[in-house]
Coordinates of C-alpha atoms and ligand atoms in Angstrom, one line a residue:
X882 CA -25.9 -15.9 9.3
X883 CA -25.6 -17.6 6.0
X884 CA -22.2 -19.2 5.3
X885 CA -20.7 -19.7 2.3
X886 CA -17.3 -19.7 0.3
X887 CA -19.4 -18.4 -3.1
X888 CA -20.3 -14.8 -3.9
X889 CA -22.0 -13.8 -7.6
X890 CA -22.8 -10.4 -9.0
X891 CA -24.5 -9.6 -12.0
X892 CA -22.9 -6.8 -13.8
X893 CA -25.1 -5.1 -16.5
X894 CA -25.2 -2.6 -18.7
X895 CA -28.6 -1.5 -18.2
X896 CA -28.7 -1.2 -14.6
X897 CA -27.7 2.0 -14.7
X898 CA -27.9 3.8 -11.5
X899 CA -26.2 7.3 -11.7
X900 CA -23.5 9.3 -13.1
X901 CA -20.6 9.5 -11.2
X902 CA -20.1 13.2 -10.2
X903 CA -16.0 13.3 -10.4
X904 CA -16.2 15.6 -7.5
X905 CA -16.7 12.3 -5.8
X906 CA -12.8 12.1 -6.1
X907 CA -12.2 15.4 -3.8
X908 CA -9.6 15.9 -1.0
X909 CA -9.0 17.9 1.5
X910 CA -6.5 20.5 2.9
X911 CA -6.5 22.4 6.2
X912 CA -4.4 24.6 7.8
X913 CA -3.6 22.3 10.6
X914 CA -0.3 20.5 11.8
X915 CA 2.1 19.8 8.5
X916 CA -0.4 19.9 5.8
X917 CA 0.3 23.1 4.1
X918 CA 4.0 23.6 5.8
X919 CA 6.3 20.7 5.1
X920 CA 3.2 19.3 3.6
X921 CA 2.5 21.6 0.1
X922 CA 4.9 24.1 0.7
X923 CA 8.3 23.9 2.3
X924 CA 10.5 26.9 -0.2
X925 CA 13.8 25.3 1.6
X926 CA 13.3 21.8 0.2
X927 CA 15.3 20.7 -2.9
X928 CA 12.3 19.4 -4.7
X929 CA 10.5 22.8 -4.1
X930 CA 10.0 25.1 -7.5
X931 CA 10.0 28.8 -7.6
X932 CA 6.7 29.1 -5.7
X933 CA 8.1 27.0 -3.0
X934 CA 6.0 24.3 -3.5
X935 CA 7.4 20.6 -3.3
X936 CA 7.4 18.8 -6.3
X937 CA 6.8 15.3 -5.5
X938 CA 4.3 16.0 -3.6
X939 CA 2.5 17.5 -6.8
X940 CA 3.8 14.9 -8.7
X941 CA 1.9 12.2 -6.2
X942 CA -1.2 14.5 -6.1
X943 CA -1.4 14.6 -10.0
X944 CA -1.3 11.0 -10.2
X945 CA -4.3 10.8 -8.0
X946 CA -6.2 13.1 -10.2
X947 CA -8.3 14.9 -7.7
X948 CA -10.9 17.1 -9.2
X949 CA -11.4 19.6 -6.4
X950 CA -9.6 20.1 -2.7
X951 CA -11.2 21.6 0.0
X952 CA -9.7 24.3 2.1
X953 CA -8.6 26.5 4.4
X954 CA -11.0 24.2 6.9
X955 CA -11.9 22.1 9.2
X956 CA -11.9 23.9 12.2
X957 CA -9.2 26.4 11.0
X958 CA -12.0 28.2 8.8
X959 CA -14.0 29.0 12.6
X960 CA -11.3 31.5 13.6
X961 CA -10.0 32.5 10.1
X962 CA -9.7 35.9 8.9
X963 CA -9.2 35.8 5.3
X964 CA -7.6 39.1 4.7
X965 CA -4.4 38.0 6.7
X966 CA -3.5 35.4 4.0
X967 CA -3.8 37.8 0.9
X968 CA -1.6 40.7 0.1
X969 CA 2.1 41.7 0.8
X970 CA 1.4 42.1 4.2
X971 CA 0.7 38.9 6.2
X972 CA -0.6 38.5 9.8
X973 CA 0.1 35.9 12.2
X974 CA -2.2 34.7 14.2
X975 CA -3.3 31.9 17.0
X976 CA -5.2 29.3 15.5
X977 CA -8.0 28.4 18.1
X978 CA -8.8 25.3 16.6
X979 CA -5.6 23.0 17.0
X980 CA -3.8 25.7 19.6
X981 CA -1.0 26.4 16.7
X982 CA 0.4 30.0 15.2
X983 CA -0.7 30.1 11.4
X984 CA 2.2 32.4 9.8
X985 CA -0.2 32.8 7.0
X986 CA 2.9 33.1 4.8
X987 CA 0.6 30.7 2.8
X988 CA -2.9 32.0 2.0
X989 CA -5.5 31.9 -0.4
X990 CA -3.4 33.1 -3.6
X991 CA -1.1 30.3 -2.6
X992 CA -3.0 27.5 -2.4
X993 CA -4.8 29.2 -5.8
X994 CA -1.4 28.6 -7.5
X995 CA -0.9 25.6 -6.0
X996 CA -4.4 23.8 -7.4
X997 CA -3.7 25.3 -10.8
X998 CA -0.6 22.8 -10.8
X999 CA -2.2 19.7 -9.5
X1000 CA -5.0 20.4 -11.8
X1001 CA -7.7 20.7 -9.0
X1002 CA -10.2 23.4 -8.2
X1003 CA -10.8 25.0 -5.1
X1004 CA -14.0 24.3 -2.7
X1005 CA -14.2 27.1 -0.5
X1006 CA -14.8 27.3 3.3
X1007 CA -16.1 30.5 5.0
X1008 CA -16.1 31.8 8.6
X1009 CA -19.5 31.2 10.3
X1010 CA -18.1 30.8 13.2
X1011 CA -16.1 34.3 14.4
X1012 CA -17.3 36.2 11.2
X1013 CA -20.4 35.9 9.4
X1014 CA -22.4 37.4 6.5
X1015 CA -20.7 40.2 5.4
X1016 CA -17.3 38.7 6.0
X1017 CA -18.2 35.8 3.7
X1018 CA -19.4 38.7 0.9
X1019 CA -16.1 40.2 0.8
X1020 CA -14.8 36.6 0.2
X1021 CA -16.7 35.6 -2.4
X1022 CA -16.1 39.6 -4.0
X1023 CA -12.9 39.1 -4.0
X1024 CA -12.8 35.3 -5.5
X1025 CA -15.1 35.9 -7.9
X1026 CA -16.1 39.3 -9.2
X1027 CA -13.8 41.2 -12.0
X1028 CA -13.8 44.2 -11.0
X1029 CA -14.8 47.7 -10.2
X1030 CA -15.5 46.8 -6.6
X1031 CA -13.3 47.3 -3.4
X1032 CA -12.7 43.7 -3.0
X1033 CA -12.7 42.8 -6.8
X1034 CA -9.4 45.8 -7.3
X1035 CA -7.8 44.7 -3.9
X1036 CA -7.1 41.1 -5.9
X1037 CA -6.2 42.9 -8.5
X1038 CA -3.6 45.0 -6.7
X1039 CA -2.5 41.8 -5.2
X1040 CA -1.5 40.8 -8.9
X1041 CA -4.4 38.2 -9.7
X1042 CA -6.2 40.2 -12.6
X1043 CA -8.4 37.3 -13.2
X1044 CA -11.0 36.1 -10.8
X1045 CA -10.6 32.9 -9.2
X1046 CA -14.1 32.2 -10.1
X1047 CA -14.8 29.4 -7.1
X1048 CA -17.5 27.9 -7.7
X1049 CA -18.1 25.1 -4.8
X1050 CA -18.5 26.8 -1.1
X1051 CA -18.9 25.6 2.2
X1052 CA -21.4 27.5 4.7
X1053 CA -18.7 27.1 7.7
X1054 CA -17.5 23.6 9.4
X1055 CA -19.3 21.5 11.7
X1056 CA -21.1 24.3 13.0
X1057 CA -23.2 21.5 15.4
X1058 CA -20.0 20.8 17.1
X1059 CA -19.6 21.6 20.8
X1060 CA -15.4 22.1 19.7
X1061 CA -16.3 24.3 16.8
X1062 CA -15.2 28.4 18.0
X1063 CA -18.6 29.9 17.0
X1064 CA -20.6 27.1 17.7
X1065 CA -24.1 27.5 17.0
X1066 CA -28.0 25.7 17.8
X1067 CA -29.3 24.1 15.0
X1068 CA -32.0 26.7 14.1
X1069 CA -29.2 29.5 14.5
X1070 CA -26.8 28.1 12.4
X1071 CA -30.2 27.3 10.1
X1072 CA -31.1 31.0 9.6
X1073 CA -27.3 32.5 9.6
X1074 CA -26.6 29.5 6.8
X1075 CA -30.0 31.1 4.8
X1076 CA -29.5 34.4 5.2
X1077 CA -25.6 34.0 4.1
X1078 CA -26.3 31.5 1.2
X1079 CA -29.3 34.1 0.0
X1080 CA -26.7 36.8 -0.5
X1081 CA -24.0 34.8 -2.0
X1082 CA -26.1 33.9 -4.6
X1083 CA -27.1 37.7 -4.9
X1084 CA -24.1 38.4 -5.7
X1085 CA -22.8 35.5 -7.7
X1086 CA -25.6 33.0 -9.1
X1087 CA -23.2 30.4 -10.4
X1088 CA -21.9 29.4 -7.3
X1089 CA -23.1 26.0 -5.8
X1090 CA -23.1 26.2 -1.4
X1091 CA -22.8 23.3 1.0
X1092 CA -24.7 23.8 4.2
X1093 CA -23.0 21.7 7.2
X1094 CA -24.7 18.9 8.4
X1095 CA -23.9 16.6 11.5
X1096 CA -20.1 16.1 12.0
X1097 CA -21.1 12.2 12.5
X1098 CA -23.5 9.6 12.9
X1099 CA -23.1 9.4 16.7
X1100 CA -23.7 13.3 17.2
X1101 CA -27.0 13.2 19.7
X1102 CA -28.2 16.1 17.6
X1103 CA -28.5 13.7 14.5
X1104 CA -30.8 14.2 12.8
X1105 CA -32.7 16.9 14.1
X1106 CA -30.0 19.0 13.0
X1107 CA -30.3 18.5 9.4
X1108 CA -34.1 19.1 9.8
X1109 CA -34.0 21.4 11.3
X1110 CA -30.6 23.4 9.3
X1111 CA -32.8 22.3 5.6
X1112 CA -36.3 23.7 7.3
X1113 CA -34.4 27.2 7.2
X1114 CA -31.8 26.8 4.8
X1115 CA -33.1 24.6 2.1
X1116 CA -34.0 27.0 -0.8
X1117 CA -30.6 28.8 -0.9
X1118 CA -28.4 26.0 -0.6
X1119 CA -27.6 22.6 -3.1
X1120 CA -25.7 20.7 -0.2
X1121 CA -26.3 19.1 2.7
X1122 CA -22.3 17.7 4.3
X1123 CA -22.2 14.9 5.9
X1124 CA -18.4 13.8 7.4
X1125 CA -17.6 10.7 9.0
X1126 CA -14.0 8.7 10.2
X1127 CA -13.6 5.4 11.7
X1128 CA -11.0 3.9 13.3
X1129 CA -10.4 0.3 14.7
X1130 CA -10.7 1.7 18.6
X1131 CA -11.3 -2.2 19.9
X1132 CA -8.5 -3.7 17.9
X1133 CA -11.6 -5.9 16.2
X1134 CA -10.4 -6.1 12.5
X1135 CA -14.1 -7.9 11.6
X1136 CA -15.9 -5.6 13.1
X1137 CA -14.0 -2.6 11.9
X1138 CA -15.0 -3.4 8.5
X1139 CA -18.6 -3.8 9.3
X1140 CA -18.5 0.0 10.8
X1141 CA -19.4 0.7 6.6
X1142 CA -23.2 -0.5 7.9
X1143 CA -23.0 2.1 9.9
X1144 CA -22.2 5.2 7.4
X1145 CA -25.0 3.0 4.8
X1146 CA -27.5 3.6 7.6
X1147 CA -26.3 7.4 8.0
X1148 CA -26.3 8.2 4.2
X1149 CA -30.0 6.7 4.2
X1150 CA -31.0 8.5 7.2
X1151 CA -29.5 11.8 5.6
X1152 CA -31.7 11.2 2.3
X1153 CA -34.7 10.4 4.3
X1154 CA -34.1 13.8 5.8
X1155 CA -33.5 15.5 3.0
X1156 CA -36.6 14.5 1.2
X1157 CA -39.0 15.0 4.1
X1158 CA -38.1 18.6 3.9
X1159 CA -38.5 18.4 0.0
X1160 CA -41.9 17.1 1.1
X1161 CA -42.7 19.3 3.6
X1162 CA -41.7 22.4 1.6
X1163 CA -43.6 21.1 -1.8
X1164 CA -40.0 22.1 -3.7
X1165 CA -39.6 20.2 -7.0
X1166 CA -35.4 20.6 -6.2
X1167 CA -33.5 17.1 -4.4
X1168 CA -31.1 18.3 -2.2
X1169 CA -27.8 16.6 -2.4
X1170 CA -24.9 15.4 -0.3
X1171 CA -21.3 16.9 0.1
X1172 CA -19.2 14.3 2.0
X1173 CA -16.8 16.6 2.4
X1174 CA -15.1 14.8 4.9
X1175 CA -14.4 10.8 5.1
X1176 CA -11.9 8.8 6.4
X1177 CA -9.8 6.8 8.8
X1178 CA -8.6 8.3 12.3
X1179 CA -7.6 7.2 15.1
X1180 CA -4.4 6.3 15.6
X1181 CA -3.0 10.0 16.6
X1182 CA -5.4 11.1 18.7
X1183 CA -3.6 10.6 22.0
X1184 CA -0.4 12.6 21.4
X1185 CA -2.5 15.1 19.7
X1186 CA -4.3 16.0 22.6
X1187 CA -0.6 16.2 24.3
X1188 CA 0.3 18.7 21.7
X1189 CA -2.5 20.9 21.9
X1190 CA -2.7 20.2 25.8
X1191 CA 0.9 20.8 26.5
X1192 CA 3.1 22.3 23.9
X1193 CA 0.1 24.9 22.0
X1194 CA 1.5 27.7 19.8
X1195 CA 3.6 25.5 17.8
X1196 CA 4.1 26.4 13.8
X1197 CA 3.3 23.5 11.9
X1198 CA 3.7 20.6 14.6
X1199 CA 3.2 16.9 14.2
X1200 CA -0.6 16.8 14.4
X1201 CA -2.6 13.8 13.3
X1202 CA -0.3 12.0 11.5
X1203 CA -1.5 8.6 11.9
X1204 CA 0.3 6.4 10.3
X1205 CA -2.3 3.8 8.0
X1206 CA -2.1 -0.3 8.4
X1207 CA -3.1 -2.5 6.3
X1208 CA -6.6 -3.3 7.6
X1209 CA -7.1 0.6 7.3
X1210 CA -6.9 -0.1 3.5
X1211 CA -9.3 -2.4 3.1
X1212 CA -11.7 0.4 5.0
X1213 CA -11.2 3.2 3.0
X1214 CA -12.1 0.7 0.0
X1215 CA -15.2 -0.4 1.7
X1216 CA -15.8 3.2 2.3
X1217 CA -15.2 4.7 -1.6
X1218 CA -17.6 1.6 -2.4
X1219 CA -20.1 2.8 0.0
X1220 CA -20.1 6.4 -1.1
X1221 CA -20.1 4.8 -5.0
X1222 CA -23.4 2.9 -4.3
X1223 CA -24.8 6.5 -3.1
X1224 CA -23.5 8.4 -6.4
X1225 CA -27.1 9.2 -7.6
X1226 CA -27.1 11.4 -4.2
X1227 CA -23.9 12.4 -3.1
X1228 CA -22.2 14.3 -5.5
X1229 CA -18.7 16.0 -3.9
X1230 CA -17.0 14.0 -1.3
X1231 CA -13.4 14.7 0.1
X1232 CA -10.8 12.5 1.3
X1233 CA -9.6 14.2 4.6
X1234 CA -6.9 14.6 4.2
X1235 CA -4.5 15.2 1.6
X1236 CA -0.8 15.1 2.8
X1237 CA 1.2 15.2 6.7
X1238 CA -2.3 15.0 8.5
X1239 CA -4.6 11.9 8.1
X1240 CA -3.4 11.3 4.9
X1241 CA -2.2 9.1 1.5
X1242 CA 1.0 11.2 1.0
X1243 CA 3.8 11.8 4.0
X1244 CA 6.3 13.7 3.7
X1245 CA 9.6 14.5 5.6
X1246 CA 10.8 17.9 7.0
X1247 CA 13.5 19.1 4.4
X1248 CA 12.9 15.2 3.6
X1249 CA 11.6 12.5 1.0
X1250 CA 8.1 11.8 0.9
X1251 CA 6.0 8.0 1.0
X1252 CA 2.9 6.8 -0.1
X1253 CA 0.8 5.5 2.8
X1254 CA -1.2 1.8 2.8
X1255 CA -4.4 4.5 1.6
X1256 CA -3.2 5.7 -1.4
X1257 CA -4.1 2.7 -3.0
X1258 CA -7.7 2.1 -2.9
X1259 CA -8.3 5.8 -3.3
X1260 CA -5.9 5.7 -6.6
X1261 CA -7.6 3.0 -7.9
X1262 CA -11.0 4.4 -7.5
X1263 CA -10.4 8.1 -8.9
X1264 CA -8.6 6.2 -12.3
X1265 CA -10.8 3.9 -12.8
X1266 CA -14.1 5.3 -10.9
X1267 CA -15.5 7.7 -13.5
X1268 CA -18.4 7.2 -15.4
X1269 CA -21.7 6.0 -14.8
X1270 CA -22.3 3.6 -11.7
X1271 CA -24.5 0.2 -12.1
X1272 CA -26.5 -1.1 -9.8
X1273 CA -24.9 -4.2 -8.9
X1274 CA -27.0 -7.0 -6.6
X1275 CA -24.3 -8.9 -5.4
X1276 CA -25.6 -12.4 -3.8
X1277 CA -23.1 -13.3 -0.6
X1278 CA -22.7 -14.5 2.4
X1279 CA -23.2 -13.0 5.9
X1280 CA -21.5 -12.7 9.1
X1281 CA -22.2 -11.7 12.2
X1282 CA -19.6 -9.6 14.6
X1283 CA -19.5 -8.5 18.2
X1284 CA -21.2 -4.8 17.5
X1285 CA -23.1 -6.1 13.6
X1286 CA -25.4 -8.5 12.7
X1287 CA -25.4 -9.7 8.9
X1288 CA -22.6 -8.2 8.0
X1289 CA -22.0 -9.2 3.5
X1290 CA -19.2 -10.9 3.6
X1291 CA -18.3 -9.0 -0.3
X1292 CA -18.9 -5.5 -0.5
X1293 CA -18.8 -4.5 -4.3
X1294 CA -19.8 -2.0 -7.1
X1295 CA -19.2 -1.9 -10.6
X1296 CA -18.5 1.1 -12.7
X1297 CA -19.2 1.5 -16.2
X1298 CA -17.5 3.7 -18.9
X1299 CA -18.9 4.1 -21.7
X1300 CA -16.8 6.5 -24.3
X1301 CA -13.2 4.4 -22.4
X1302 CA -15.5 0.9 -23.3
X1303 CA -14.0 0.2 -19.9
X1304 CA -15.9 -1.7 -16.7
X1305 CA -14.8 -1.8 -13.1
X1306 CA -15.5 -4.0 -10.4
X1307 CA -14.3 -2.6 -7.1
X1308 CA -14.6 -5.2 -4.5
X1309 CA -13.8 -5.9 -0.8
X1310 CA -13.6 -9.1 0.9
X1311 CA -14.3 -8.4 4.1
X1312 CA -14.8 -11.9 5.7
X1313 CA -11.4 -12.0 8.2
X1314 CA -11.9 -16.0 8.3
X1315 CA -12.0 -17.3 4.4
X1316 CA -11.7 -16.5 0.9
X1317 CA -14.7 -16.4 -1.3
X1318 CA -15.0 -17.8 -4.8
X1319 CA -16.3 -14.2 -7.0
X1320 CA -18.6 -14.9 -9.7
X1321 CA -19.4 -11.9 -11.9
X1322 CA -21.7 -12.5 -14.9
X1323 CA -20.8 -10.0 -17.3
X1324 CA -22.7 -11.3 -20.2
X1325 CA -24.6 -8.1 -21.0
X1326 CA -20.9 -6.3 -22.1
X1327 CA -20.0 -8.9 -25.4
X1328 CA -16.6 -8.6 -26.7
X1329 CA -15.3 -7.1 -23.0
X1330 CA -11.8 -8.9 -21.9
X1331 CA -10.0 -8.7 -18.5
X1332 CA -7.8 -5.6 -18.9
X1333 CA -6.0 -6.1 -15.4
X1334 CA -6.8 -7.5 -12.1
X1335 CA -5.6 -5.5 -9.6
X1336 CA -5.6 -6.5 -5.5
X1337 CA -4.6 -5.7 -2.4
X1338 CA -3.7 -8.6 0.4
X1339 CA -1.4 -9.3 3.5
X1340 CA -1.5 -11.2 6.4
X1341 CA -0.2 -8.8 8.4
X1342 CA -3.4 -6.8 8.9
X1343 CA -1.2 -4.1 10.8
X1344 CA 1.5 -4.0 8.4
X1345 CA 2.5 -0.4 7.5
X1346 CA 4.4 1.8 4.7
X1347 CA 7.1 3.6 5.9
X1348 CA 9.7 6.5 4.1
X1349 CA 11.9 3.4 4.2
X1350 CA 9.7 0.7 2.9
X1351 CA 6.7 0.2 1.4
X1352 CA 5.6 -3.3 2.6
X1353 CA 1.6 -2.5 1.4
X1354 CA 1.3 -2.2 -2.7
X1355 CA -1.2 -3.9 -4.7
X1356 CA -0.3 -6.8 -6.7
X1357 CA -1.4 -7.9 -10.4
X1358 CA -3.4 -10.7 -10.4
X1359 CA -3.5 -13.8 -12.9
X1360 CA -5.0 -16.1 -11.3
X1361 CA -8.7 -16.2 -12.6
X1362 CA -11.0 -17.5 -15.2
X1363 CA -13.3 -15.5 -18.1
X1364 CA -15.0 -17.3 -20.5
X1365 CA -18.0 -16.8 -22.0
X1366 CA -18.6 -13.6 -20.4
X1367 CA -18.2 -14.7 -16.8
X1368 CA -15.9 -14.0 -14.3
X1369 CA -14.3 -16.3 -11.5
X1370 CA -11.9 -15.8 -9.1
X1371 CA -10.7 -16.4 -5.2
X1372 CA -10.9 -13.2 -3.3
X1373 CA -8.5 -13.6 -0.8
X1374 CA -9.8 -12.9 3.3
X1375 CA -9.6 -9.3 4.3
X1376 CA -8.5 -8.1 0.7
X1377 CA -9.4 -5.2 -1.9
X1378 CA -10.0 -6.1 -5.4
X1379 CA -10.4 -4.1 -8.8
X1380 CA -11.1 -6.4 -11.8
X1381 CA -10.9 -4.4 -14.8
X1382 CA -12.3 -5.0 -18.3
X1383 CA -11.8 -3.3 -21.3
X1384 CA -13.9 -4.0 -24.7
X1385 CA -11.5 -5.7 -27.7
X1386 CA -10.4 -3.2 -30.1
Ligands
AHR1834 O1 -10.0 16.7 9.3 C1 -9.7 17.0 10.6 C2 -10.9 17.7 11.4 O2 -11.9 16.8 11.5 C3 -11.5 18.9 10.7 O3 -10.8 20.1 11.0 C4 -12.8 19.0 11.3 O4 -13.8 19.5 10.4 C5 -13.1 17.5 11.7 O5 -13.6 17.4 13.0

């Protein structure tokens, strides 16, 4: 353990590591609890438009300016039959996955509409789990081609003359998951992710497919799974997922925050898997990451299992809303800085989720709608994220906690734009005991000036927003120094920090 109250960084122009891919700014929505009812759509509020879709929830998705949103699933898209969500005609059905009935009132050409207005595009989940090949075929006919084909007219006949032309897709959820209906062995779900991608790319060669890799770190399958899933599936597919959440399950706020050692070791351990089977298979392509699902979740989980347990069949139920502190901020920073430093490999990543179910935006039934504690962090990274990302050694301090050992006490990337002339430092102090002194040399960008100084920081590390009151919104900082091209500031304990600097025009 090395303690100290002083952190520097070097921030500079050539270190550049790798574009940011602004997929890296993806969400997530499911049919599950009150995500797409009450959540998107909810016709009887009196913010919805003619489509029935609520406004300020548009309106707060827009502001986060989220390039793509994955959907229908999770562990919806196991038992999902397409066809039941397009058309006139919609079928309910039992949703095995979260024990619910799925009207599908709302469906593909929805949720299509929807994306158009929050200026997202669509990554696409099929059925591996119930269905299979052919199943995801029709899909992908009836996304994608123009015409003269069964599936290509029946669109058309639903009134969407133009193809929806999707071109990010996931080979099924989680398939390694003992929970998942359709549940598969590794070298199963392997050859059926082959065999499927092949033929979607047969049939459309611009799409790009996502092949599922372990649903977390902890799965005992990890990571022969991906080995073994890339031994079969690695020529047809560009993707390899990767999901993850975290929660504070020992009420340990230190060691919470140390939990991002934990998803470092898994992204390296992903890469090293990756490129053994680049090795092994002499290919000349890298296979990237899709963290198409990251976050923190915890804090529902017991009534949720009451729900489904108890009270199944519901339409649209209370199902994991957890409700985000303050200390769950300051971890989805550390996270977004975590899957920042991995930008050169992991190119799409979703926040799961979006709205009503583990989520930045709540809303009420017939109701207002809030902005939860992690909106914030995940604002401030998709504004001001974009670019290239620099490698930035950052010289701290280390702590030790009760499950890490060396744990930095900062955590911090910098982002650099270069057409904007703008450069972000996104930084987490993650020491729960003192402040630190930040020293950032940013000598190499001459003429750059401190455009804002954003932060977030509370005592109350279990302080929470509510439809009522939002007690957790970053601040504008004033308090620091910048001359001659370097930095200084005091980064408060347990805070989330985004210095940004903007060249003098
Ligand atoms: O995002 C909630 C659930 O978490 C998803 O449905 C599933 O893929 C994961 O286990």
């Amino acid at each position: 353990m090395d303690h100290s109250t002083k952190a520097r960084i070097t921030v500079d122009k050539s270190f550049v590591k790798s574009k940011i891919d602004d997929r890296l700014y993806g969400s997530f929505i499911e049919h599950l609890g009150r995500a797409v009812y009450h959540g998107i759509y909810e016709p009887t509020n009196q913010a919805a438009d003619a489509d029935g879709f609520r406004q300020d929830v548009i309106s707060l998705v827009r502001d986060l300016n989220i390039p793509i949103i994955r959907y229908p699933g999770g562990n919806f898209v196991s038992n999902f039959f397409w066809e039941d969500s397009v058309g006139p005609e919609r079928k309910a059905r039992l949703d095995l996955a979260w024990r619910t009935r799925e009207s599908n009132e709302f469906g593909l050409q929805e949720f299509s509409r929807w994306t158009k207005k929050v200026n997202a595009e669509i990554m696409m989940a099929v059925n591996l789990g119930t269905r299979g090949l052919s199943d995801a075929l029709n899909l992908l006919e009836y996304c994608n081609l123009d015409e003269g084909t069964y599936y290509s007219e029946l669109r058309k006949s639903h009134g969407q003359t133009e193809p929806y032309n999707i071109k990010t897709w996931c080979l099924g959820n989680e398939m390694d998951g003992a929970w998942q209906v359709g549940h598969r062995k590794a070298a199963e779900y392997g050859h059926l992710a082959a065999e499927t991608g092949k033929a979607m790319k047969l049939m459309d060669d611009h799409i790009e497919l996502a092949a599922c890799g372990s649903s977390f770190e902890k799965m005992p399958t990890f990571p022969e799974w991906e080995a073994t899933v890339l031994d079969e599936a690695y020529d047809y597919v560009d993707y390899i997922s990767m999901h993850q959440y975290y929660g504070n399950l020992e009420n340990d706020t230190a060691d919470y925050f140390a939990l991002t050692q934990d998803m470092e070791n898994f992204i390296h351990t992903v890469i090293a898997t990756c490129d053994y089977i680049k090795a092994k298979k002499r290919s000349q392509k890298w296979m990237n990451i899709s963290f198409d699902e990251w976050n923190v979740w915890f804090h529902s989980s017991e009534a949720d299992d009451d729900t489904m347990k108890n009270h199944p069949w519901q339409t649209a139920p209370h199902l994991l809303e957890d409700i985000y502190t303050f200390e769950d901020a300051i971890m989805v920073g550390l996270m977004l800085i975590t899957l920042l430093k991995h930008a050169d490999r992991i190119k799409v990543a979703c926040l799961a989720q979006l709205v009503n179910v583990i989520a930045p935006i709540m809303t009420e039934n017939d109701g207002g709608i809030w902005k939860q504690t992690i909106y914030y962090p995940f604002l401030h990274a998709s504004l001001y994220g974009r670019g290239v990302v620099l490698e930035t050694p950052v010289m701290t301090g280390k702590h030790d906690t009760i499950k890490h050992a060396d744990v930095t006490d900062i955590e911090a990337v910098t982002v650099y734009h270069e057409e904007k002339e703008e450069v972000t430092i996104f930084a987490v102090n993650r020491n729960t005991d003192s402040d630190i002194t930040l020293e950032a040399d940013l000598r190499s960008f001459a003429g750059y000036q401190v455009a804002d100084y954003i932060a977030m920081e509370q005592d109350d590390m279990k302080a929470v927003n509510t439809i009522s009151a939002e007690h957790v919104t970053p601040i504008h900082k004033k308090e620091y120094e910048f001359e001659e091209g370097v930095f200084r500031a005091n980064l408060k304990k347990c805070s989330w920090n985004v210095i940004r600097f903007q060249k003098n025009r």
